[in-house]
Every structure is written in C-alpha cells, then in structure tokens.
Short mmCIF file of C-alpha atoms in Angstrom, two decimals:
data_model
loop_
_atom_site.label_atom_id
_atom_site.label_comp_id
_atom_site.label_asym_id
_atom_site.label_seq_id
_atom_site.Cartn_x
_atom_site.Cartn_y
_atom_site.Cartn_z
CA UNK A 1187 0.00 0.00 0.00
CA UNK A 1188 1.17 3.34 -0.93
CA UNK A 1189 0.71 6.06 1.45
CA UNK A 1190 0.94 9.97 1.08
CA UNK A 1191 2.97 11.32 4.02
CA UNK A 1192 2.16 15.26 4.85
CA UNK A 1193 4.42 17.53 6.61
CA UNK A 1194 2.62 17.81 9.39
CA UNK A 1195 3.39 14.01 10.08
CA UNK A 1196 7.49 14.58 9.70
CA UNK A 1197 7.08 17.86 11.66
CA UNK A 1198 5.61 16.05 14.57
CA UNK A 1199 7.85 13.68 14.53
CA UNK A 1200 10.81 15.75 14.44
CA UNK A 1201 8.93 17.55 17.68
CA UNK A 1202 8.85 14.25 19.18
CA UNK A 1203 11.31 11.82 18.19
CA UNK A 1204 10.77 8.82 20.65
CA UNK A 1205 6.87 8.90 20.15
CA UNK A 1206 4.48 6.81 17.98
CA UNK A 1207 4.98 9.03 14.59
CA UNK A 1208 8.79 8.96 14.54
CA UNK A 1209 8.09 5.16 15.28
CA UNK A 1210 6.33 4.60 12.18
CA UNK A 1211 8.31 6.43 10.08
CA UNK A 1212 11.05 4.57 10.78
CA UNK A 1213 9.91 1.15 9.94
CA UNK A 1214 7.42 -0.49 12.27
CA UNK A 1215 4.86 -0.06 9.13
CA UNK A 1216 5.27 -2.97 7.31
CA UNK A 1217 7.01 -3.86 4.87
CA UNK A 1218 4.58 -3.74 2.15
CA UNK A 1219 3.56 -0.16 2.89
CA UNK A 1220 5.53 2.75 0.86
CA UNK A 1221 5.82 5.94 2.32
CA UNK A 1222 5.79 8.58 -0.37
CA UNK A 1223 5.62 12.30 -0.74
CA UNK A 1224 6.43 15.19 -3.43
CA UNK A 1225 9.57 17.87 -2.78
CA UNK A 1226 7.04 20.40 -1.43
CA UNK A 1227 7.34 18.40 1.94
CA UNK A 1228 11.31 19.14 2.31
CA UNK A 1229 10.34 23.06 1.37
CA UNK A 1230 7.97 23.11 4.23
CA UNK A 1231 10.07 21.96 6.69
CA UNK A 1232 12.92 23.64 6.04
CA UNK A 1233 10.68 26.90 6.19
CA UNK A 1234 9.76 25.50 9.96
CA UNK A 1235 13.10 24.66 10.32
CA UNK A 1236 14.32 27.59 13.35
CA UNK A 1237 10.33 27.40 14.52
CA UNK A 1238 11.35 23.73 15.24
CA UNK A 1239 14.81 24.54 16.56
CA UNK A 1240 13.01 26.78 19.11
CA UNK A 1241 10.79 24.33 20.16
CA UNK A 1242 12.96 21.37 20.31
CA UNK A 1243 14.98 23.92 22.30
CA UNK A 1244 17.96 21.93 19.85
CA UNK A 1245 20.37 22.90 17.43
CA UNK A 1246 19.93 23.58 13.91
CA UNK A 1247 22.25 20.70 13.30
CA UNK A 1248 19.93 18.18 15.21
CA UNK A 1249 17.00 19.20 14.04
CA UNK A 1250 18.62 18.36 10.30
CA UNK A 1251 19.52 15.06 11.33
CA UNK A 1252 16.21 14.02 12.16
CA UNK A 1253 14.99 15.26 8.64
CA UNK A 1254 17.53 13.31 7.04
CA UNK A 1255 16.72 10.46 8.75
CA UNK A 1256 12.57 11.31 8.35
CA UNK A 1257 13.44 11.62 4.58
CA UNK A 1258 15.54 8.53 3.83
CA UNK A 1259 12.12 6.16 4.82
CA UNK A 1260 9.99 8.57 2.46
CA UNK A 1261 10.15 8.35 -1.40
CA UNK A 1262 10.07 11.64 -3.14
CA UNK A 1263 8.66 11.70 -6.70
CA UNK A 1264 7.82 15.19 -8.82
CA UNK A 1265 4.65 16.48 -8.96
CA UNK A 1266 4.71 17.71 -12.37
CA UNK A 1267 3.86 13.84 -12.94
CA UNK A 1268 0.46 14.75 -12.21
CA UNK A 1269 -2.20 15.63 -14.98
CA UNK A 1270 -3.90 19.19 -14.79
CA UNK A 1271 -6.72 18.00 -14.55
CA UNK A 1272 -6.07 16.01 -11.17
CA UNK A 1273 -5.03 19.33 -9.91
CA UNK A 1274 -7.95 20.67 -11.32
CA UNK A 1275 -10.35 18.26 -8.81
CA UNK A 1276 -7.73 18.87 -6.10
CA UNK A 1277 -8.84 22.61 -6.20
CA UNK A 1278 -11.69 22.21 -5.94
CA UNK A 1279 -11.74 19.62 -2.81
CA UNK A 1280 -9.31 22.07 -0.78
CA UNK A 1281 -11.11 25.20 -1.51
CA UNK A 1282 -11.65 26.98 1.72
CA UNK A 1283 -9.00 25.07 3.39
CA UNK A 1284 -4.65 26.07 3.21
CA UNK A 1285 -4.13 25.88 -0.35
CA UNK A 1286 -0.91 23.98 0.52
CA UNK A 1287 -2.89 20.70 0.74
CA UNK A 1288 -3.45 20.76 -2.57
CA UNK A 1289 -0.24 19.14 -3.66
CA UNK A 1290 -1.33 16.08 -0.83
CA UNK A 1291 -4.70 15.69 -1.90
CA UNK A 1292 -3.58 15.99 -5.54
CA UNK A 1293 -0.96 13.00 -5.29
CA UNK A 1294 -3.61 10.63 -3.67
CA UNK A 1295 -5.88 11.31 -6.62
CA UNK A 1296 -3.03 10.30 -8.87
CA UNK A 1297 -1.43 7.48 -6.46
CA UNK A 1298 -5.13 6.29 -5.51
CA UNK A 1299 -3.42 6.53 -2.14
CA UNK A 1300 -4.42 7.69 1.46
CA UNK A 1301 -2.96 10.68 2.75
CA UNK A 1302 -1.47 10.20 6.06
CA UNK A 1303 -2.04 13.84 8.04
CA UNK A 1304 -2.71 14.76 11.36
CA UNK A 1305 -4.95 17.73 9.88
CA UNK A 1306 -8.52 17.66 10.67
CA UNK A 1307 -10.03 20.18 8.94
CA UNK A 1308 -8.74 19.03 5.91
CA UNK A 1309 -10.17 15.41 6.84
CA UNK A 1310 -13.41 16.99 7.61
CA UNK A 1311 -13.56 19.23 4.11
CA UNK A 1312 -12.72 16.06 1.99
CA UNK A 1313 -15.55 14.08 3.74
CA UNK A 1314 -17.96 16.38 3.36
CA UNK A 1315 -16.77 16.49 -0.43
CA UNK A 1316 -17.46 12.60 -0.30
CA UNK A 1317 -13.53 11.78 -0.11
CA UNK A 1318 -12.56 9.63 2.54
CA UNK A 1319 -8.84 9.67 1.41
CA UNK A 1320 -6.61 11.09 4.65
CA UNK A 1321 -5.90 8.54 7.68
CA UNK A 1322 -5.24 10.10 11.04
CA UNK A 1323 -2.24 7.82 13.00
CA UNK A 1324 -5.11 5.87 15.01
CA UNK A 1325 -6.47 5.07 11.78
CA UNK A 1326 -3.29 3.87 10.36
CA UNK A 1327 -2.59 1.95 13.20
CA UNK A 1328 -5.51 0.08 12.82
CA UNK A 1329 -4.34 -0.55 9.47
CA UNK A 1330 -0.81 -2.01 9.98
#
C-alpha cells in the first residue's frame, strides 16, 4: 500500500522523536507499505526549520539530522507527474481550506493513495466532499 505522508506528520515527529509518529516512520509499518511524498514536503520543513529549533529547544544541526533520517524512509517523486486536470479536482476539494494541501490531496488522486495527516479540517472538508482519502495515525494503526 502506498501512502501519502504530509508535513505535518514529519514535523511532529521531528517535535517528538521517541513517540508513535517517529516510530512509524522509521519502519514499524510494514514492509509492504511505501511511504511517499512530493519535494514540497522538504520546502515546508525547512521553512519550519528555526520554529522547530526553538521548540525542540535543539540545534539547527539536530533538528537536520532528524529530517535526514525522516526523509531517507519517504520516497520523493515530482509532482509535475500529475495531470492538470487532477489538480484541477484537487482545487476544488481544498477550496476553503490552506491551499498547501493541494499538492497532498492531488498526489492521492493520482497514487489512488491515502494521505497520512494529522490535519482535521482538511479530513473533515474532503468528507464532506465525499472523499474519505486522509488517515489520522489511530487510523493507520488500525491498518498495519
């Protein structure tokens, strides 16, 4: 199974690198699952990058680590590998939500994959959109 990983997932994990996220990423998901995600993911971290340096209370250095190590279990494909009109529909499912989550919910049109996010109101926009197509942790727990 192919899963979508957002940044929100990596970021947490970075936050929290001995908790259930950072777990998963790093290989408890079995073996048949693939963990992938577009560029876009790398951009937004390293955007966070000194908000999570704060937080962390670590060093810019550690926190980069972590990403590299977050990033080696995660394959990266371009987006441009996605129609228009798949971006088209993923428009129009993330209007009125961060237009940022349009790259995610684009790629599990094109992937017919599950988004794995920690972001509820885009969970709650797709479903009332009739998409059921981003898993929570719980729910990918339940999955594994």
């Amino acid at each position: 199974m192919t899963i979508i990983v957002d940044a929100n997932i990596v970021f947490s994990a970075v936050l929290n690198p001995t908790r259930q996220i950072s777990s998963l990423l790093l290989g408890i998901i079995r073996s048949d699952f693939i963990l992938i995600s577009p560029p876009f993911l790398k951009q937004e971290l390293r955007k966070h990058r000194q908000r999570l340096v704060d937080i962390t209370e670590g060093s810019v250095e550690v926190i980069e680590e972590l990403m590299q190590v977050y990033y080696k279990r995660i394959m990266f494909y371009n987006e441009e590998i996605i129609p228009q009109e798949i971006w088209n529909h993923s428009d129009i499912f993330t209007k009125g939500v961060d237009i940022k989550d349009s790259v995610s919910v684009a790629s599990s049109l094109f992937f017919h994959s599950p988004i794995w996010s920690g972001d509820t109101t885009l969970k709650k926009r797709l479903q009332s959109k009739g998409r059921d197509m981003l898993l929570n942790t719980q729910e990918l727990l339940e999955i594994i």
